[in-house]
Short mmCIF file of C-alpha atoms and ligand atoms in Angstrom, two decimals:
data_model
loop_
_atom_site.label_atom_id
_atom_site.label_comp_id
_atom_site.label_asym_id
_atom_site.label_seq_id
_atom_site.Cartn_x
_atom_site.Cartn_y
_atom_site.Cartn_z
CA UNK A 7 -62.52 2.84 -52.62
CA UNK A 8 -60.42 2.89 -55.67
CA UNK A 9 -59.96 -0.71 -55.66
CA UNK A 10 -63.21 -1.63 -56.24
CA UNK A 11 -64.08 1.11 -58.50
CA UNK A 12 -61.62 0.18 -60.66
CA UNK A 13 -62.85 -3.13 -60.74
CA UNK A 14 -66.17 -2.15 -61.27
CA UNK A 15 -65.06 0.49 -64.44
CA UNK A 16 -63.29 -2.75 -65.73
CA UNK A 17 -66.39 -5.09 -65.28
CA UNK A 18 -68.58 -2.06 -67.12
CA UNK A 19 -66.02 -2.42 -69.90
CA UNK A 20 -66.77 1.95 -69.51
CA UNK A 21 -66.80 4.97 -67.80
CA UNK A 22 -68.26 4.89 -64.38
CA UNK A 23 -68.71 8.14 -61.89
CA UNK A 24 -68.68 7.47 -58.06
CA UNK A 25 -70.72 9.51 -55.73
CA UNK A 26 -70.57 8.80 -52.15
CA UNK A 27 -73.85 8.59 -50.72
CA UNK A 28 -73.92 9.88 -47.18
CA UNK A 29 -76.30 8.23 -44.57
CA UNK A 30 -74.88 4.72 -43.31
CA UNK A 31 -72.46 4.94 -40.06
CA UNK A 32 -70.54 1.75 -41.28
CA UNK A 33 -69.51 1.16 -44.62
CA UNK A 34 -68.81 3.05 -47.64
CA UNK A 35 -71.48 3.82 -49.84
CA UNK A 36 -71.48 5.05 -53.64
CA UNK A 37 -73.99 5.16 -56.21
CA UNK A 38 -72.25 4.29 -59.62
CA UNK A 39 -73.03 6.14 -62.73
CA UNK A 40 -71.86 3.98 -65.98
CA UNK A 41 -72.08 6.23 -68.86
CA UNK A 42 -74.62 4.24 -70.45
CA UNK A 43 -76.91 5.44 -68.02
CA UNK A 44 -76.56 2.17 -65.64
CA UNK A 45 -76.77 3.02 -62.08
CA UNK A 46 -75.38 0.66 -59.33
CA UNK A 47 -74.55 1.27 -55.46
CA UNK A 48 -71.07 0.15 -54.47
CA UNK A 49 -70.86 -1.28 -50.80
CA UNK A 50 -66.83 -1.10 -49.88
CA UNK A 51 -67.16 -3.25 -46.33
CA UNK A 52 -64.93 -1.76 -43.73
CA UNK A 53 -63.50 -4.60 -42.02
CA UNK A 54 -62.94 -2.49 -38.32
CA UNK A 55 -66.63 -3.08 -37.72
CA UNK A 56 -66.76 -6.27 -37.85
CA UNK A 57 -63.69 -7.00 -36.56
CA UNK A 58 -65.06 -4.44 -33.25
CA UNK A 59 -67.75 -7.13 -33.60
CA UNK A 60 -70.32 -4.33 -34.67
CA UNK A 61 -71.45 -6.59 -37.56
CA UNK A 62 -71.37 -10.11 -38.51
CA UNK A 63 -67.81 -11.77 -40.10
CA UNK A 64 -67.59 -9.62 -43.93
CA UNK A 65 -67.72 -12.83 -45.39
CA UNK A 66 -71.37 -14.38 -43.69
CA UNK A 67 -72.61 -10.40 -44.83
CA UNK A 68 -72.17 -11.44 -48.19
CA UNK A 69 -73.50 -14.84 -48.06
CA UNK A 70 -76.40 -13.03 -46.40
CA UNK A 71 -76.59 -10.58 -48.42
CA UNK A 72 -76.91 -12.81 -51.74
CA UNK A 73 -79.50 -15.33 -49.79
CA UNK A 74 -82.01 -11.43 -49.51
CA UNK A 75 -81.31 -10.98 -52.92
CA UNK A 76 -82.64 -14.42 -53.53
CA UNK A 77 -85.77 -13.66 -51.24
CA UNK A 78 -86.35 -10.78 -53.70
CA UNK A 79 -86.28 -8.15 -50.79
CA UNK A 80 -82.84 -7.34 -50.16
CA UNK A 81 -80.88 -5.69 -53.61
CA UNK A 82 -79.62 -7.80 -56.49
CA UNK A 83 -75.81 -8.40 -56.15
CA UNK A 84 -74.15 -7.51 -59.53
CA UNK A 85 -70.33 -8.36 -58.69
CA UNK A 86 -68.80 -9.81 -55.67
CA UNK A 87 -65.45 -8.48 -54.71
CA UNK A 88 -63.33 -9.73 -51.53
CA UNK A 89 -64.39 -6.62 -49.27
CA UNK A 90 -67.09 -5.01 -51.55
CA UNK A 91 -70.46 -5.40 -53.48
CA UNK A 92 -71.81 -4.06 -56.31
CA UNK A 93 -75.74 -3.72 -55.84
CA UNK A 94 -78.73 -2.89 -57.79
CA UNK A 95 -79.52 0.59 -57.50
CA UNK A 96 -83.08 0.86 -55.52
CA UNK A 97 -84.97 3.95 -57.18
CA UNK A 98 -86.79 4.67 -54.63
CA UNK A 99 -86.82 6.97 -51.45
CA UNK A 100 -85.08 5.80 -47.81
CA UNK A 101 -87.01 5.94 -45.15
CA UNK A 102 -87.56 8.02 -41.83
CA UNK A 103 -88.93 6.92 -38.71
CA UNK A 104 -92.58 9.15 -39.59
CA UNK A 105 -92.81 6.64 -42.92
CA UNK A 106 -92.16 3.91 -40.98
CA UNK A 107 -94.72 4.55 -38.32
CA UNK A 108 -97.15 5.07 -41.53
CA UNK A 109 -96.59 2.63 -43.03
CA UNK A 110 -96.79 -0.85 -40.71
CA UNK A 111 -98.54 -3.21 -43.36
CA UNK A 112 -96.15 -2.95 -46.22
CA UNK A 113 -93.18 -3.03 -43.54
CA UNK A 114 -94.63 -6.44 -42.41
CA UNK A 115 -95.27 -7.52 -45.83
CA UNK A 116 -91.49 -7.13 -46.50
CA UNK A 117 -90.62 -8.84 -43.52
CA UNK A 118 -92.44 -12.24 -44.06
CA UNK A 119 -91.29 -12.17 -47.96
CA UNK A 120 -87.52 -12.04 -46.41
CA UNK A 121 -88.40 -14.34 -43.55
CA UNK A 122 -90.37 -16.68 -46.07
CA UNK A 123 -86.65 -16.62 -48.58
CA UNK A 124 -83.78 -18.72 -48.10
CA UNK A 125 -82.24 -19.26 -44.23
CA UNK A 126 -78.99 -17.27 -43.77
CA UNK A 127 -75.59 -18.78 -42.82
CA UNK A 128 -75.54 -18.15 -39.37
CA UNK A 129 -77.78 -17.53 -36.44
CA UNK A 130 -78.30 -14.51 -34.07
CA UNK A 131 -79.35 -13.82 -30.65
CA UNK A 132 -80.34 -10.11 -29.19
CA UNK A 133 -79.11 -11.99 -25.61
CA UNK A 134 -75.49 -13.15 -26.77
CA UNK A 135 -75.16 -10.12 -28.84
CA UNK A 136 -75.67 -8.39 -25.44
CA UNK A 137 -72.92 -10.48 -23.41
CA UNK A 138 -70.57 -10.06 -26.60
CA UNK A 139 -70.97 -6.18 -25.84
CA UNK A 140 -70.62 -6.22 -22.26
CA UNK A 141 -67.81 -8.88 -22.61
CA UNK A 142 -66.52 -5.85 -24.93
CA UNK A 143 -67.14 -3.07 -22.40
CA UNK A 144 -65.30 -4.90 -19.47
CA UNK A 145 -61.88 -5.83 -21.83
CA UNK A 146 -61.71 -2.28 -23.27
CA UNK A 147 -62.65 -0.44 -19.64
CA UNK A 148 -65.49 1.51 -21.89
CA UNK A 149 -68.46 3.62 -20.70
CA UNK A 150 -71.90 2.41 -20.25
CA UNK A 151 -75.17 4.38 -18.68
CA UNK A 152 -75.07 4.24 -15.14
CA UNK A 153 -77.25 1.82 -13.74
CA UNK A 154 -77.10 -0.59 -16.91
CA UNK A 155 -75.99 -3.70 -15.15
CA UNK A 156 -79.15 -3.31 -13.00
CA UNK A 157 -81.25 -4.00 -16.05
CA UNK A 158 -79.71 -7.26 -16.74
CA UNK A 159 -81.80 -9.11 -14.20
CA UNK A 160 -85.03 -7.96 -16.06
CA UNK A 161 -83.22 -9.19 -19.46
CA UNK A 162 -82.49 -12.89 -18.41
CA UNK A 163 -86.59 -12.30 -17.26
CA UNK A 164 -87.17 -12.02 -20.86
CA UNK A 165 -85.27 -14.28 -22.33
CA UNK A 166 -86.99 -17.30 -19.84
CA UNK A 167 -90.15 -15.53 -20.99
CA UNK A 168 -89.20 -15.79 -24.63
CA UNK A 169 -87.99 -19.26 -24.23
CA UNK A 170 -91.01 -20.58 -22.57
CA UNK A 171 -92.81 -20.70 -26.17
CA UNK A 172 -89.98 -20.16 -28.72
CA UNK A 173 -90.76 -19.23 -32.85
CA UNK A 174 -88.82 -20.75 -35.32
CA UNK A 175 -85.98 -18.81 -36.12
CA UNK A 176 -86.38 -17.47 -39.88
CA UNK A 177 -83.58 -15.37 -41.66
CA UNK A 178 -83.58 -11.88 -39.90
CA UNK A 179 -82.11 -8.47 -40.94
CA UNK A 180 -81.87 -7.88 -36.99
CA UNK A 181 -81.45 -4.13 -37.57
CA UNK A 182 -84.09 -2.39 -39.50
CA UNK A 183 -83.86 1.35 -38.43
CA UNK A 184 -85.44 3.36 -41.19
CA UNK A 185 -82.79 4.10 -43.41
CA UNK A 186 -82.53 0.76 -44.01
CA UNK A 187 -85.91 0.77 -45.68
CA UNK A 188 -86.47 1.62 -49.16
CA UNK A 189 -89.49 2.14 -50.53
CA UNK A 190 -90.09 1.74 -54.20
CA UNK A 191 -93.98 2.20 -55.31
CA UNK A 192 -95.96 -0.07 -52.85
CA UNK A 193 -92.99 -2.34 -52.23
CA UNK A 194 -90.83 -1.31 -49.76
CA UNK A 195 -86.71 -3.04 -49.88
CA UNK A 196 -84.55 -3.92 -47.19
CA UNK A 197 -80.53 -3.00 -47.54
CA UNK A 198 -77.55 -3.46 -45.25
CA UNK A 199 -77.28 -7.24 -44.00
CA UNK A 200 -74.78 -6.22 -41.40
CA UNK A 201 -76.12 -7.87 -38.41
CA UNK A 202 -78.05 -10.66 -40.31
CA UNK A 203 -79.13 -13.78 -38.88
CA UNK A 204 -81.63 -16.43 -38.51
CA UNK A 205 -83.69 -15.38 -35.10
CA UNK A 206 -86.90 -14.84 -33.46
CA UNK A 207 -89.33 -12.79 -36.22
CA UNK A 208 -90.31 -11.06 -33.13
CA UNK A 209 -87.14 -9.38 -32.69
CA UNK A 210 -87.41 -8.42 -36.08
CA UNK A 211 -90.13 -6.31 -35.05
CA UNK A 212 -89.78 -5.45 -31.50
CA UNK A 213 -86.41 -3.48 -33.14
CA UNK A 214 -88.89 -1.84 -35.85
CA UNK A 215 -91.04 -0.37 -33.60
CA UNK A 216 -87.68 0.38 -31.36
CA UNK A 217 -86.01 2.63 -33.92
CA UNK A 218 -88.91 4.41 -35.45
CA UNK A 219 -90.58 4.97 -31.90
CA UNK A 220 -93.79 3.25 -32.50
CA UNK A 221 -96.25 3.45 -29.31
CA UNK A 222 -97.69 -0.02 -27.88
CA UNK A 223 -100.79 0.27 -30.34
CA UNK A 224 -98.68 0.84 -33.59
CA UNK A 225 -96.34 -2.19 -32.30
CA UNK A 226 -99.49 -4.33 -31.87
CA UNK A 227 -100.82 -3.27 -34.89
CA UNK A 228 -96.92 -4.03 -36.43
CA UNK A 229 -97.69 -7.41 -35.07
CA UNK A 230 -101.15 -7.88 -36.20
CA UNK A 231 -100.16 -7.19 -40.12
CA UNK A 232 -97.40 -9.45 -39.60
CA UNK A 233 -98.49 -12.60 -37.65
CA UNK A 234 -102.08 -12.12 -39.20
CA UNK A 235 -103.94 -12.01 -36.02
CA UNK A 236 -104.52 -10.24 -33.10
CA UNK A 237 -102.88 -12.15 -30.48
CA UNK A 238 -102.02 -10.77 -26.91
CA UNK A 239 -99.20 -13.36 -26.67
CA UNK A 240 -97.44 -12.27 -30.10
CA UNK A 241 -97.79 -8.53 -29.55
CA UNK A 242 -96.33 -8.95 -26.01
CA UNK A 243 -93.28 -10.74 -27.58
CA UNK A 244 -92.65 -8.23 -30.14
CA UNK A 245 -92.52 -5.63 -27.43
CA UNK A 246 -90.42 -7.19 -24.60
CA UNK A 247 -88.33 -7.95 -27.96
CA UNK A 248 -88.38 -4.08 -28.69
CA UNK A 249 -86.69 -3.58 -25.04
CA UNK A 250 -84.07 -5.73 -25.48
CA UNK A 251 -83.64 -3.76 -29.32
CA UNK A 252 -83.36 -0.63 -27.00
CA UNK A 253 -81.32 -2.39 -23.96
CA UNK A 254 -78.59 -4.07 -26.66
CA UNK A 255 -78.12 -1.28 -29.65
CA UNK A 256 -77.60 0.97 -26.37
CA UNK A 257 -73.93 -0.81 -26.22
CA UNK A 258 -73.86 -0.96 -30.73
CA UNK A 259 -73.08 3.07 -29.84
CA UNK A 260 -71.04 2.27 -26.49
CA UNK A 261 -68.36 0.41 -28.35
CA UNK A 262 -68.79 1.91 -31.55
CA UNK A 263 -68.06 4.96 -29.64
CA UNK A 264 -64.84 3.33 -27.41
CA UNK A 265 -63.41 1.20 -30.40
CA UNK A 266 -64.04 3.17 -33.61
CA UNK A 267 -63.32 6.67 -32.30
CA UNK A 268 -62.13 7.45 -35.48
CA UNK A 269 -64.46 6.42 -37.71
CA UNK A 270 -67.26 7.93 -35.28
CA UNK A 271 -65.26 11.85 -35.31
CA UNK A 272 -65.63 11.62 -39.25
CA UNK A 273 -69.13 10.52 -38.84
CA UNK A 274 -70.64 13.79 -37.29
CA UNK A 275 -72.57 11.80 -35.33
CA UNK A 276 -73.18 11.91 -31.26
CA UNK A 277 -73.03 8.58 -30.58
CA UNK A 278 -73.01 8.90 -26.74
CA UNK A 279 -75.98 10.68 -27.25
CA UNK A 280 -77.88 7.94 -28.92
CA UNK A 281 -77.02 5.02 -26.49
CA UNK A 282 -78.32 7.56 -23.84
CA UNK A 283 -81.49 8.00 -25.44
CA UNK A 284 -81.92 3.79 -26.27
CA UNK A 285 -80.68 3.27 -22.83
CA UNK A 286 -83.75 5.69 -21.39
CA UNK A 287 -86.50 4.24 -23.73
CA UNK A 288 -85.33 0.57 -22.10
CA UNK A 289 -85.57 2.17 -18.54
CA UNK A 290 -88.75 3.72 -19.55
CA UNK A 291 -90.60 0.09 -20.77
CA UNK A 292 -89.08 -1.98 -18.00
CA UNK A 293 -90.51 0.23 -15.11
CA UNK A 294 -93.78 0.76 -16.59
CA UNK A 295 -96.55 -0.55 -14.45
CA UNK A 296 -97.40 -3.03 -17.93
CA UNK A 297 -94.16 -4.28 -18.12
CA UNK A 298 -95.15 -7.48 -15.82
CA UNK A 299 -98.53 -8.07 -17.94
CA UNK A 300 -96.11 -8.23 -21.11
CA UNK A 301 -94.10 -11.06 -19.42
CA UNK A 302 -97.01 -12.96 -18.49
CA UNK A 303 -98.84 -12.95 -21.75
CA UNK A 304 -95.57 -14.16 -23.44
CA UNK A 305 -95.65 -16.82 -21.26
CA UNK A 306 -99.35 -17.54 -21.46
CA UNK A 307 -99.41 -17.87 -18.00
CA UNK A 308 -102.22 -16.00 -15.34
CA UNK A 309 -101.62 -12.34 -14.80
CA UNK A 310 -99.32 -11.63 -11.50
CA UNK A 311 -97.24 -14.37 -11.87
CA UNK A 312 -94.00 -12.54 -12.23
CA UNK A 313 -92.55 -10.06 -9.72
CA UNK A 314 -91.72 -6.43 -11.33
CA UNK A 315 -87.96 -5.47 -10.68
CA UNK A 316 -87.73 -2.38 -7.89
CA UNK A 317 -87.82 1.22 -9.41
CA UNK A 318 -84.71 2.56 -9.80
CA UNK A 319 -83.96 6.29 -10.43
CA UNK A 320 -81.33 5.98 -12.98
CA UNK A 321 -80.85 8.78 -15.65
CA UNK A 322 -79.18 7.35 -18.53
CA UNK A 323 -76.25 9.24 -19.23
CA UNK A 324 -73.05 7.41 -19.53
CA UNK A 325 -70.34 7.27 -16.43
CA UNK A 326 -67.94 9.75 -15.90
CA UNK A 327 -69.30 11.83 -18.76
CA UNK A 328 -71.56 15.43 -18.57
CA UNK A 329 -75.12 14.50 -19.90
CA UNK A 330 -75.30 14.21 -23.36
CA UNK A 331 -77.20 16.51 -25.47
CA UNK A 332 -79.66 14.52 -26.99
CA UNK A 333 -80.53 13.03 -30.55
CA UNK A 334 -77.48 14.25 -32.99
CA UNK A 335 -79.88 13.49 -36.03
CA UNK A 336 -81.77 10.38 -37.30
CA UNK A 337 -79.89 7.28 -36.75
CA UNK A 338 -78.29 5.68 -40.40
CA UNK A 339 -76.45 2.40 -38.31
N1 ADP B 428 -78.98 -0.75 -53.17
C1 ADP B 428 -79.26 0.51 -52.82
N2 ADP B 428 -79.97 1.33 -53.66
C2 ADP B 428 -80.22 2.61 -53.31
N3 ADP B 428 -79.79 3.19 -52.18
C3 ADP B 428 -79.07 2.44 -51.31
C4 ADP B 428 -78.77 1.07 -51.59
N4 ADP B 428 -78.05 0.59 -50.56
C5 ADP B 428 -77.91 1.58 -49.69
N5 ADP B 428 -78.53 2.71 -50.12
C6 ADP B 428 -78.59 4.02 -49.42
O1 ADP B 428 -77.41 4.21 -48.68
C7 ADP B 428 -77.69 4.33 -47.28
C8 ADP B 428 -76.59 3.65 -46.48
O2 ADP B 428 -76.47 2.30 -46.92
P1 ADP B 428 -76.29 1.08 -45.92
O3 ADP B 428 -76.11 -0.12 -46.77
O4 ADP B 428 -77.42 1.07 -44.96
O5 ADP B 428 -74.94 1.46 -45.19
P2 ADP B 428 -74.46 1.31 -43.67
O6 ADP B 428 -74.07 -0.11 -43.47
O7 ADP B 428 -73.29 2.20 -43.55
O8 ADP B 428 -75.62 1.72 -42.81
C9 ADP B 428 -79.08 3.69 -47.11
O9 ADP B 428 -79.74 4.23 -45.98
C10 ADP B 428 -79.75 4.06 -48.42
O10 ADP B 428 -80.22 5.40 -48.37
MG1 MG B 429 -77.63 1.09 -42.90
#
């Protein structure tokens, strides 16, 4: 990242030290040190990811990225550069999926703020994200768990579902896995506007409660602090939303995998492993004997009303490919 560095020393109008913080599987990460004591992060934007379609356009990121500043959530931006930002250093302490589970209400309370701020520059579906990838799959000939295009029945299930009482889209992060979570005192910060978008709030937490694990109780009680009320309808949207989280980022690794290979060997990071393990948790929540109350609650409609999809036996592990080892370590996406 010399480029931007440089800029950055010039900007400073003094010294500045670089050290790369390690964490994100995307970008390029740095916190600045200015001599003076002045502590930035620099954000060099790779553009392979989104041009692999792994992230929004580089230049709707940084739109987004200065409309969360605005909302007071997301970091202030210091500099804009053509393929980098320089941020406001968040003293505070990143996240892991334990924190998150612990700590729903300020999680929510950060989500309305950024929801409540200014509407992004583009929208974003979880359901065309998930044609994009398998569009993706098909032109590059890359792996996918066996058995995934059986799911995709259930999906367009839960999209009607969805659809039958929509939310107003508000301006989404669309991918908050912990370490996108900072949490400074009581207020906890939301970085990395990669997959950005305005979109269902519910999706927003359905993918909380995805990537730090939560059980149905924590999601309803995800759901409660946000919304403000205990509603059957709500929480069952946030968790068919938390399938499709699963059932899409399951491809995220799948292409990041086939596309970025490079990227993903420096990375020490099993990324086959990971869209195993989302592919299993979606396999898991669609089969459950609940999964048919969840529809029907969405849709406000009597119990029994919709037909559950036949049990399959499928294992998760991707095609033509030994069964992956599990978890490499949290996931930084
Ligand atoms: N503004 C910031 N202040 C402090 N730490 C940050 C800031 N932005 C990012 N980080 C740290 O760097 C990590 C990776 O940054 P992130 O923007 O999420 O990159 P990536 O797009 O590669 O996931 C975060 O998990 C967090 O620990
Ligand atoms: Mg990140």
């Amino acid at each position: 990242m010399p480029d931007a560095l440089a800029e950055v020393r010039e900007w400073a109008g003094q010294p500045v030290v670089e050290t790369p913080i390690k964490g994100g599987l995307s970008h390029r990460i740095a916190r600045l040190d200015a001599a003076d004591g002045q502590r930035w992060v620099l954000r060099v934007l790779d553009p392979r990811v989104s041009e692999a379609e792994l992230g929004i356009p580089l230049d709707l990121e940084i739109a987004n990225t200065l409309l969360a500043a605005e909302s007071g959530v997301g970091p202030r931006v210091l500099r804009r550069m053509p393929d980098a930002l320089l941020l406001e250093y968040l003293d505070g302490s990143t996240l892991d999926a334990p924190a998150v589970r612990a700590l729903p209400a300020p999680i929510a309370a950060a989500c309305r703020k950024l929801h409540a701020g200014p509407r992004f520059v583009n929208d974003f579906s979880v359901f065309r994200k998930l044609e994009r990838f398998l569009d993706l799959c098909h032109t590059h000939q890359l792996r996918k768990p066996d058995g995934y295009e059986d799911l995709l029945g259930t999906a367009a299930e839960i999209e009607r579902a969805l659809a039958a009482r929509p939310l107003p889209a508000v301006p989404c992060h669309n991918d908050l896995l912990p370490a996108n979570f900072i949490r400074c005192g009581a207020e906890i910060r939301i970085v990395d506007y990669q997959l950005s978008g305005n979109n269902d709030p519910a999706f927003e937490l359905g993918d909380i409660a995805a990537e730090a694990d939560y059980d149905p109780e924590l999601t309803r009680g995800l759901a409660r602090a946000y919304f403000g009320e205990d509603d059957p309808g709500l929480t069952a949207r946030v968790r068919l939303n938390l399938i499709m989280s699963n059932l899409t980022w399951t491809l995220w690794f799948a292409v990041h995998h086939g596309l970025l290979a490079e990227q993903a060997a420096a990375a020490d990071f099993n990324y086959e492993a990971e869209a195993a393990g989302k592919f299993e948790r979606a396999v898991r929540d669609m089969d459950d004997p609940g999964f048919g109350r969840l529809v029907d609650d969405v849709r406000g409609s009597h119990p029994g009303s919709f037909t559950p999809r036949k049990k399959r036996t499928t294992q998760g592990g991707l095609s033509d490919q030994a069964s992956p080892a599990g978890r490499g370590r949290e996931e930084t996406r």
